[in-house]
Amino acid sequence: MAMIFGGAGLALNNFLSPSAYYIYPAGDVITGADPVLDLTGRIEVARGDIGPRTAVIVVIGQSLSVNEVPTPYVPVNTNIDQLNIYDGKLYRAKDPLLGINVSGGLVTDLRGTWMLRMADKLVDAGHFDRVILVPMAVGNTRADQWASETTAPYLFNKINVVGLRLRDAGLPCTAIMWGQGESDTSAGTSQASYTASLNKIIAEFNHAIPGCPILVAAESYYYGGTSAAVVAAQAAVVNGTTVFAGENVDSIGSGGRYDNTHLNETGADTRATLAVAALMAALAS
């Protein structure tokens, strides 16, 4: 599958105003949603040569895709980087990842992610030589919040910012991975409502980062319960050509979750394995 460079279709790309890069402070609306921004100990890296052996993966969703695993993960491979969507720079990736919040603790707490495990597995398996993660998730969010450009914290507008950051950094987009649904299980969101929100989000990604495949995880597990409506909505948007089935996060039971919702180290590793399989299947389509 050809790599697609981000930002090509953005209306806001016609403007040079810094406001186009503004990200509303989600922590003003959602408790604990302040992103990790401290650059102490972070190593900035050069873009370098970007070819088909480099994967650039955008990860969007809620608390399972922020810094939430109880302990940080240290990658075996050193060629795993991240794009910080707040300053547009590339850094050597390390937990906690920059630009996303810490779930279940303070923003200064050292917690981990499943995404670094996925990146390691992608390199270990020989699928890619380098992985650049672009984390943009926000914990404790519903699909309708991500679909709203008019209601704080205006998460819909972050899609535009990520497209701009990819464009400015000269980065292609290998895949966008959507992983969200727990808050909608809690809220009792209907299938129709969730589908409408997700279709709007997908359309905006198609506008901001045209041609980049989107993977939608089956994700609704909330304190031991799941939502048939949410999972059905997630499946409904899959078309097998531009939107693909992501990993089945609901298949990870209580043994992979430290509080019967959020992933522990075992659950994070399982999700990473499932995500690699889903991603490579999508890219082979």
mmCIF file of C-alpha atoms in Angstrom:
data_model
loop_
_atom_site.group_PDB
_atom_site.id
_atom_site.type_symbol
_atom_site.label_atom_id
_atom_site.label_comp_id
_atom_site.label_asym_id
_atom_site.label_seq_id
_atom_site.Cartn_x
_atom_site.Cartn_y
_atom_site.Cartn_z
ATOM 1 C CA MET A 1 0.000 0.000 0.000
ATOM 2 C CA ALA A 2 1.412 3.415 -0.952
ATOM 3 C CA MET A 3 2.322 5.829 1.792
ATOM 4 C CA ILE A 4 0.158 8.919 1.985
ATOM 5 C CA PHE A 5 1.524 12.231 3.166
ATOM 6 C CA GLY A 6 -0.596 13.925 5.816
ATOM 7 C CA GLY A 7 -2.428 17.203 5.555
ATOM 8 C CA ALA A 8 -2.926 17.339 1.807
ATOM 9 C CA GLY A 9 -6.649 18.006 1.971
ATOM 10 C CA LEU A 10 -6.941 20.334 4.932
ATOM 11 C CA ALA A 11 -8.827 23.597 4.515
ATOM 12 C CA LEU A 12 -6.860 25.044 7.410
ATOM 13 C CA ASN A 13 -3.632 24.335 5.557
ATOM 14 C CA ASN A 14 -4.376 27.493 3.614
ATOM 15 C CA PHE A 15 -3.698 29.503 6.768
ATOM 16 C CA LEU A 16 -0.387 30.174 8.482
ATOM 17 C CA SER A 17 -1.921 31.275 11.764
ATOM 18 C CA PRO A 18 -0.640 29.435 14.851
ATOM 19 C CA SER A 19 -4.278 28.992 15.845
ATOM 20 C CA ALA A 20 -4.516 26.206 13.302
ATOM 21 C CA TYR A 21 -2.314 24.157 15.641
ATOM 22 C CA TYR A 22 -4.190 24.983 18.808
ATOM 23 C CA ILE A 23 -5.255 22.051 20.978
ATOM 24 C CA TYR A 24 -7.859 22.906 23.574
ATOM 25 C CA PRO A 25 -6.756 21.818 27.076
ATOM 26 C CA ALA A 26 -8.903 18.729 27.587
ATOM 27 C CA GLY A 27 -7.996 18.740 31.271
ATOM 28 C CA ASP A 28 -10.204 21.805 31.697
ATOM 29 C CA VAL A 29 -13.208 19.600 30.924
ATOM 30 C CA ILE A 30 -12.086 16.046 31.681
ATOM 31 C CA THR A 31 -10.393 15.314 34.991
ATOM 32 C CA GLY A 32 -6.931 13.849 34.529
ATOM 33 C CA ALA A 33 -6.733 14.545 30.790
ATOM 34 C CA ASP A 34 -3.678 16.813 30.924
ATOM 35 C CA PRO A 35 -1.070 15.483 28.469
ATOM 36 C CA VAL A 36 2.526 14.563 29.248
ATOM 37 C CA LEU A 37 4.579 17.486 27.913
ATOM 38 C CA ASP A 38 7.737 17.481 30.056
ATOM 39 C CA LEU A 39 10.713 17.069 27.730
ATOM 40 C CA THR A 40 13.198 16.263 30.490
ATOM 41 C CA GLY A 41 15.255 13.281 29.376
ATOM 42 C CA ARG A 42 13.673 13.203 25.928
ATOM 43 C CA ILE A 43 15.921 12.773 22.902
ATOM 44 C CA GLU A 44 14.946 14.668 19.773
ATOM 45 C CA VAL A 45 15.630 12.750 16.579
ATOM 46 C CA ALA A 46 15.934 13.700 12.925
ATOM 47 C CA ARG A 47 13.319 12.782 10.366
ATOM 48 C CA GLY A 48 15.871 10.874 8.338
ATOM 49 C CA ASP A 49 14.981 8.916 5.255
ATOM 50 C CA ILE A 50 11.345 7.847 5.206
ATOM 51 C CA GLY A 51 10.570 4.928 2.955
ATOM 52 C CA PRO A 52 8.290 1.898 2.797
ATOM 53 C CA ARG A 53 10.185 0.253 5.677
ATOM 54 C CA THR A 54 9.069 3.034 8.034
ATOM 55 C CA ALA A 55 5.618 2.833 9.629
ATOM 56 C CA VAL A 56 3.914 6.031 10.801
ATOM 57 C CA ILE A 57 0.941 5.093 12.947
ATOM 58 C CA VAL A 58 -1.630 7.504 14.391
ATOM 59 C CA VAL A 59 -3.365 6.179 17.529
ATOM 60 C CA ILE A 60 -6.622 7.790 18.645
ATOM 61 C CA GLY A 61 -9.067 6.754 21.336
ATOM 62 C CA GLN A 62 -9.524 6.885 25.080
ATOM 63 C CA SER A 63 -7.831 5.630 28.232
ATOM 64 C CA LEU A 64 -6.579 2.276 26.974
ATOM 65 C CA SER A 65 -4.553 4.187 24.367
ATOM 66 C CA VAL A 66 -2.971 6.690 26.744
ATOM 67 C CA ASN A 67 -0.284 6.101 29.370
ATOM 68 C CA GLU A 68 -2.239 3.630 31.490
ATOM 69 C CA VAL A 69 -0.267 0.393 31.879
ATOM 70 C CA PRO A 70 1.045 0.284 35.485
ATOM 71 C CA THR A 71 4.727 0.153 34.489
ATOM 72 C CA PRO A 72 6.607 1.766 31.581
ATOM 73 C CA TYR A 73 7.694 -0.472 28.730
ATOM 74 C CA VAL A 74 11.270 -0.212 27.469
ATOM 75 C CA PRO A 75 11.497 -1.163 23.781
ATOM 76 C CA VAL A 76 14.127 -3.656 22.690
ATOM 77 C CA ASN A 77 14.576 -1.781 19.407
ATOM 78 C CA THR A 78 16.045 1.716 19.342
ATOM 79 C CA ASN A 79 14.473 2.741 16.037
ATOM 80 C CA ILE A 80 11.072 3.521 17.539
ATOM 81 C CA ASP A 81 10.161 7.197 17.625
ATOM 82 C CA GLN A 82 7.146 9.389 18.217
ATOM 83 C CA LEU A 83 5.762 12.624 16.836
ATOM 84 C CA ASN A 84 4.749 15.016 19.600
ATOM 85 C CA ILE A 85 1.585 16.667 18.306
ATOM 86 C CA TYR A 86 2.075 19.610 20.667
ATOM 87 C CA ASP A 87 5.383 20.832 19.241
ATOM 88 C CA GLY A 88 5.624 18.931 15.955
ATOM 89 C CA LYS A 89 9.009 17.425 16.786
ATOM 90 C CA LEU A 90 10.207 13.850 16.631
ATOM 91 C CA TYR A 91 11.564 12.167 19.752
ATOM 92 C CA ARG A 92 12.890 8.750 20.615
ATOM 93 C CA ALA A 93 9.771 7.018 21.909
ATOM 94 C CA LYS A 94 9.670 6.156 25.587
ATOM 95 C CA ASP A 95 6.928 5.614 28.119
ATOM 96 C CA PRO A 96 5.120 7.656 29.180
ATOM 97 C CA LEU A 97 4.530 8.857 25.625
ATOM 98 C CA LEU A 98 4.347 12.583 24.981
ATOM 99 C CA GLY A 99 1.114 14.344 24.065
ATOM 100 C CA ILE A 100 -1.293 11.977 25.811
ATOM 101 C CA ASN A 101 -2.451 11.853 29.403
ATOM 102 C CA VAL A 102 -1.750 9.454 32.226
ATOM 103 C CA SER A 103 -4.776 7.355 33.140
ATOM 104 C CA GLY A 104 -5.362 6.499 36.771
ATOM 105 C CA GLY A 105 -2.651 8.756 38.120
ATOM 106 C CA LEU A 106 -0.873 12.088 38.005
ATOM 107 C CA VAL A 107 0.568 13.460 34.775
ATOM 108 C CA THR A 108 4.006 12.996 36.362
ATOM 109 C CA ASP A 109 3.469 9.288 37.048
ATOM 110 C CA LEU A 110 5.549 6.815 35.061
ATOM 111 C CA ARG A 111 3.104 4.564 33.261
ATOM 112 C CA GLY A 112 3.257 2.588 30.061
ATOM 113 C CA THR A 113 1.410 1.866 26.825
ATOM 114 C CA TRP A 114 0.534 -1.012 24.539
ATOM 115 C CA MET A 115 1.682 1.041 21.542
ATOM 116 C CA LEU A 116 5.389 0.720 22.274
ATOM 117 C CA ARG A 117 4.942 -3.023 22.546
ATOM 118 C CA MET A 118 3.225 -3.027 19.160
ATOM 119 C CA ALA A 119 6.070 -1.025 17.639
ATOM 120 C CA ASP A 120 8.626 -3.462 19.029
ATOM 121 C CA LYS A 121 6.707 -6.419 17.626
ATOM 122 C CA LEU A 122 6.430 -4.793 14.196
ATOM 123 C CA VAL A 123 10.202 -4.404 14.038
ATOM 124 C CA ASP A 124 10.970 -7.787 15.611
ATOM 125 C CA ALA A 125 8.776 -9.545 13.062
ATOM 126 C CA GLY A 126 10.561 -7.806 10.194
ATOM 127 C CA HIS A 127 7.483 -5.910 9.011
ATOM 128 C CA PHE A 128 9.218 -2.536 9.363
ATOM 129 C CA ASP A 129 12.682 -1.226 10.187
ATOM 130 C CA ARG A 130 11.422 1.874 11.978
ATOM 131 C CA VAL A 131 8.149 2.829 13.625
ATOM 132 C CA ILE A 132 6.990 6.382 14.334
ATOM 133 C CA LEU A 133 4.018 6.592 16.679
ATOM 134 C CA VAL A 134 1.644 9.555 16.633
ATOM 135 C CA PRO A 135 -0.383 9.296 19.858
ATOM 136 C CA MET A 136 -3.420 11.574 20.163
ATOM 137 C CA ALA A 137 -5.823 9.733 22.489
ATOM 138 C CA VAL A 138 -7.566 11.330 25.472
ATOM 139 C CA GLY A 139 -8.776 9.279 28.411
ATOM 140 C CA ASN A 140 -12.409 9.123 29.542
ATOM 141 C CA THR A 141 -13.870 10.287 26.225
ATOM 142 C CA ARG A 142 -16.951 9.275 24.253
ATOM 143 C CA ALA A 143 -17.252 8.964 20.491
ATOM 144 C CA ASP A 144 -19.591 11.953 20.285
ATOM 145 C CA GLN A 145 -16.944 14.117 21.969
ATOM 146 C CA TRP A 146 -14.437 13.168 19.293
ATOM 147 C CA ALA A 147 -17.061 14.034 16.683
ATOM 148 C CA SER A 148 -17.805 17.510 18.065
ATOM 149 C CA GLU A 149 -16.090 20.674 16.859
ATOM 150 C CA THR A 150 -18.481 22.885 18.816
ATOM 151 C CA THR A 151 -18.417 21.430 22.335
ATOM 152 C CA ALA A 152 -15.416 21.540 24.677
ATOM 153 C CA PRO A 153 -12.891 19.963 24.631
ATOM 154 C CA TYR A 154 -13.300 20.199 20.826
ATOM 155 C CA LEU A 155 -11.565 16.875 20.201
ATOM 156 C CA PHE A 156 -12.700 16.823 16.573
ATOM 157 C CA ASN A 157 -10.270 19.659 15.884
ATOM 158 C CA LYS A 158 -7.300 17.547 16.988
ATOM 159 C CA ILE A 159 -7.659 15.557 13.777
ATOM 160 C CA ASN A 160 -6.881 18.725 11.847
ATOM 161 C CA VAL A 161 -3.849 19.436 14.041
ATOM 162 C CA VAL A 162 -2.444 15.944 13.547
ATOM 163 C CA GLY A 163 -2.796 16.297 9.786
ATOM 164 C CA LEU A 164 -0.886 19.568 9.932
ATOM 165 C CA ARG A 165 1.842 18.090 12.112
ATOM 166 C CA LEU A 166 2.321 15.167 9.739
ATOM 167 C CA ARG A 167 2.469 17.518 6.771
ATOM 168 C CA ASP A 168 4.964 19.869 8.394
ATOM 169 C CA ALA A 169 7.188 17.001 9.523
ATOM 170 C CA GLY A 170 7.130 15.496 6.044
ATOM 171 C CA LEU A 171 5.738 12.253 7.355
ATOM 172 C CA PRO A 172 3.556 9.770 5.491
ATOM 173 C CA CYS A 173 0.697 7.959 7.171
ATOM 174 C CA THR A 174 0.767 4.176 7.283
ATOM 175 C CA ALA A 175 -2.379 3.719 9.366
ATOM 176 C CA ILE A 176 -4.787 5.362 11.794
ATOM 177 C CA MET A 177 -5.856 3.128 14.679
ATOM 178 C CA TRP A 178 -9.108 3.921 16.477
ATOM 179 C CA GLY A 179 -9.497 2.350 19.923
ATOM 180 C CA GLN A 180 -12.389 3.642 22.014
ATOM 181 C CA GLY A 181 -15.719 2.523 23.405
ATOM 182 C CA GLU A 182 -15.566 2.019 27.163
ATOM 183 C CA SER A 183 -17.126 5.395 27.956
ATOM 184 C CA ASP A 184 -19.914 4.700 25.486
ATOM 185 C CA THR A 185 -20.618 1.381 27.155
ATOM 186 C CA SER A 186 -20.923 3.271 30.429
ATOM 187 C CA ALA A 187 -23.144 5.916 28.828
ATOM 188 C CA GLY A 188 -25.394 3.374 27.080
ATOM 189 C CA THR A 189 -24.746 4.892 23.656
ATOM 190 C CA SER A 190 -26.945 3.457 20.905
ATOM 191 C CA GLN A 191 -25.551 1.797 17.805
ATOM 192 C CA ALA A 192 -26.998 4.524 15.583
ATOM 193 C CA SER A 193 -25.466 7.326 17.633
ATOM 194 C CA TYR A 194 -22.042 5.715 17.827
ATOM 195 C CA THR A 195 -22.037 4.904 14.115
ATOM 196 C CA ALA A 196 -22.930 8.496 13.236
ATOM 197 C CA SER A 197 -20.115 9.847 15.401
ATOM 198 C CA LEU A 198 -17.559 7.409 14.058
ATOM 199 C CA ASN A 199 -18.519 8.059 10.444
ATOM 200 C CA LYS A 200 -17.986 11.778 11.012
ATOM 201 C CA ILE A 201 -14.570 11.124 12.574
ATOM 202 C CA ILE A 202 -13.571 8.863 9.685
ATOM 203 C CA ALA A 203 -14.683 11.464 7.145
ATOM 204 C CA GLU A 204 -12.532 14.103 8.832
ATOM 205 C CA PHE A 205 -9.497 11.833 8.825
ATOM 206 C CA ASN A 206 -10.127 11.188 5.128
ATOM 207 C CA HIS A 207 -10.105 14.952 4.647
ATOM 208 C CA ALA A 208 -7.098 15.679 6.862
ATOM 209 C CA ILE A 209 -4.958 12.686 5.924
ATOM 210 C CA PRO A 210 -6.436 11.464 2.644
ATOM 211 C CA GLY A 211 -5.854 7.868 1.656
ATOM 212 C CA CYS A 212 -4.561 6.650 5.003
ATOM 213 C CA PRO A 213 -6.211 3.356 6.028
ATOM 214 C CA ILE A 214 -8.183 3.397 9.265
ATOM 215 C CA LEU A 215 -8.450 0.454 11.636
ATOM 216 C CA VAL A 216 -11.348 0.310 14.101
ATOM 217 C CA ALA A 217 -10.834 -1.886 17.146
ATOM 218 C CA ALA A 218 -13.649 -3.872 18.737
ATOM 219 C CA GLU A 219 -13.493 -2.126 22.090
ATOM 220 C CA SER A 220 -16.261 -1.741 24.664
ATOM 221 C CA TYR A 221 -15.167 -3.726 27.749
ATOM 222 C CA TYR A 222 -16.001 -1.696 30.846
ATOM 223 C CA TYR A 223 -15.615 -3.250 34.307
ATOM 224 C CA GLY A 224 -16.472 -6.704 33.057
ATOM 225 C CA GLY A 225 -19.341 -5.731 30.769
ATOM 226 C CA THR A 226 -19.437 -5.051 27.045
ATOM 227 C CA SER A 227 -21.834 -3.238 24.725
ATOM 228 C CA ALA A 228 -23.324 -5.073 21.755
ATOM 229 C CA ALA A 229 -24.443 -1.711 20.367
ATOM 230 C CA VAL A 230 -20.970 -0.183 20.460
ATOM 231 C CA VAL A 231 -19.273 -3.255 18.974
ATOM 232 C CA ALA A 232 -21.909 -3.476 16.247
ATOM 233 C CA ALA A 233 -21.323 0.196 15.406
ATOM 234 C CA GLN A 234 -17.589 -0.360 15.227
ATOM 235 C CA ALA A 235 -18.109 -3.288 12.874
ATOM 236 C CA ALA A 236 -20.614 -1.367 10.766
ATOM 237 C CA VAL A 237 -18.104 1.229 9.562
ATOM 238 C CA VAL A 238 -15.654 -1.384 8.262
ATOM 239 C CA ASN A 239 -15.678 -1.611 4.473
ATOM 240 C CA GLY A 240 -12.511 -3.604 3.798
ATOM 241 C CA THR A 241 -11.094 -1.010 1.413
ATOM 242 C CA THR A 242 -10.451 2.163 3.415
ATOM 243 C CA VAL A 243 -11.688 1.160 6.876
ATOM 244 C CA PHE A 244 -10.596 -2.150 8.365
ATOM 245 C CA ALA A 245 -11.290 -4.235 11.421
ATOM 246 C CA GLY A 246 -8.767 -3.544 14.124
ATOM 247 C CA GLU A 247 -7.829 -5.697 17.084
ATOM 248 C CA ASN A 248 -10.505 -7.304 19.251
ATOM 249 C CA VAL A 249 -9.755 -5.653 22.581
ATOM 250 C CA ASP A 250 -12.898 -7.117 24.127
ATOM 251 C CA SER A 251 -11.290 -10.556 23.813
ATOM 252 C CA ILE A 252 -8.877 -9.555 26.597
ATOM 253 C CA GLY A 253 -10.526 -10.712 29.805
ATOM 254 C CA SER A 254 -10.095 -9.712 33.426
ATOM 255 C CA GLY A 255 -6.725 -11.453 33.641
ATOM 256 C CA GLY A 256 -5.300 -8.859 31.289
ATOM 257 C CA ARG A 257 -6.766 -5.888 33.157
ATOM 258 C CA TYR A 258 -5.612 -4.503 36.496
ATOM 259 C CA ASP A 259 -9.011 -3.087 37.447
ATOM 260 C CA ASN A 260 -11.178 -5.160 35.101
ATOM 261 C CA THR A 261 -11.092 -2.336 32.545
ATOM 262 C CA HIS A 262 -7.594 -0.963 31.984
ATOM 263 C CA LEU A 263 -4.790 -3.120 30.653
ATOM 264 C CA ASN A 264 -2.066 -4.564 32.805
ATOM 265 C CA GLU A 265 1.280 -5.622 31.349
ATOM 266 C CA THR A 266 -0.090 -8.952 30.141
ATOM 267 C CA GLY A 267 -3.120 -7.331 28.562
ATOM 268 C CA ALA A 268 -0.990 -4.667 26.897
ATOM 269 C CA ASP A 269 1.231 -7.323 25.353
ATOM 270 C CA THR A 270 -1.805 -9.273 24.148
ATOM 271 C CA ARG A 271 -3.314 -6.168 22.598
ATOM 272 C CA ALA A 272 -0.039 -5.355 20.870
ATOM 273 C CA THR A 273 0.045 -8.830 19.326
ATOM 274 C CA LEU A 274 -3.558 -8.527 18.153
ATOM 275 C CA ALA A 275 -2.899 -5.045 16.779
ATOM 276 C CA VAL A 276 0.085 -6.193 14.731
ATOM 277 C CA ALA A 277 -1.991 -8.955 13.173
ATOM 278 C CA ALA A 278 -4.867 -6.579 12.363
ATOM 279 C CA LEU A 279 -2.553 -3.911 10.980
ATOM 280 C CA MET A 280 -0.633 -6.235 8.694
ATOM 281 C CA ALA A 281 -3.880 -7.801 7.444
ATOM 282 C CA ALA A 282 -5.213 -4.336 6.593
ATOM 283 C CA LEU A 283 -2.026 -3.271 4.833
ATOM 284 C CA ALA A 284 -2.058 -6.466 2.781
ATOM 285 C CA SER A 285 -5.574 -5.748 1.477
#
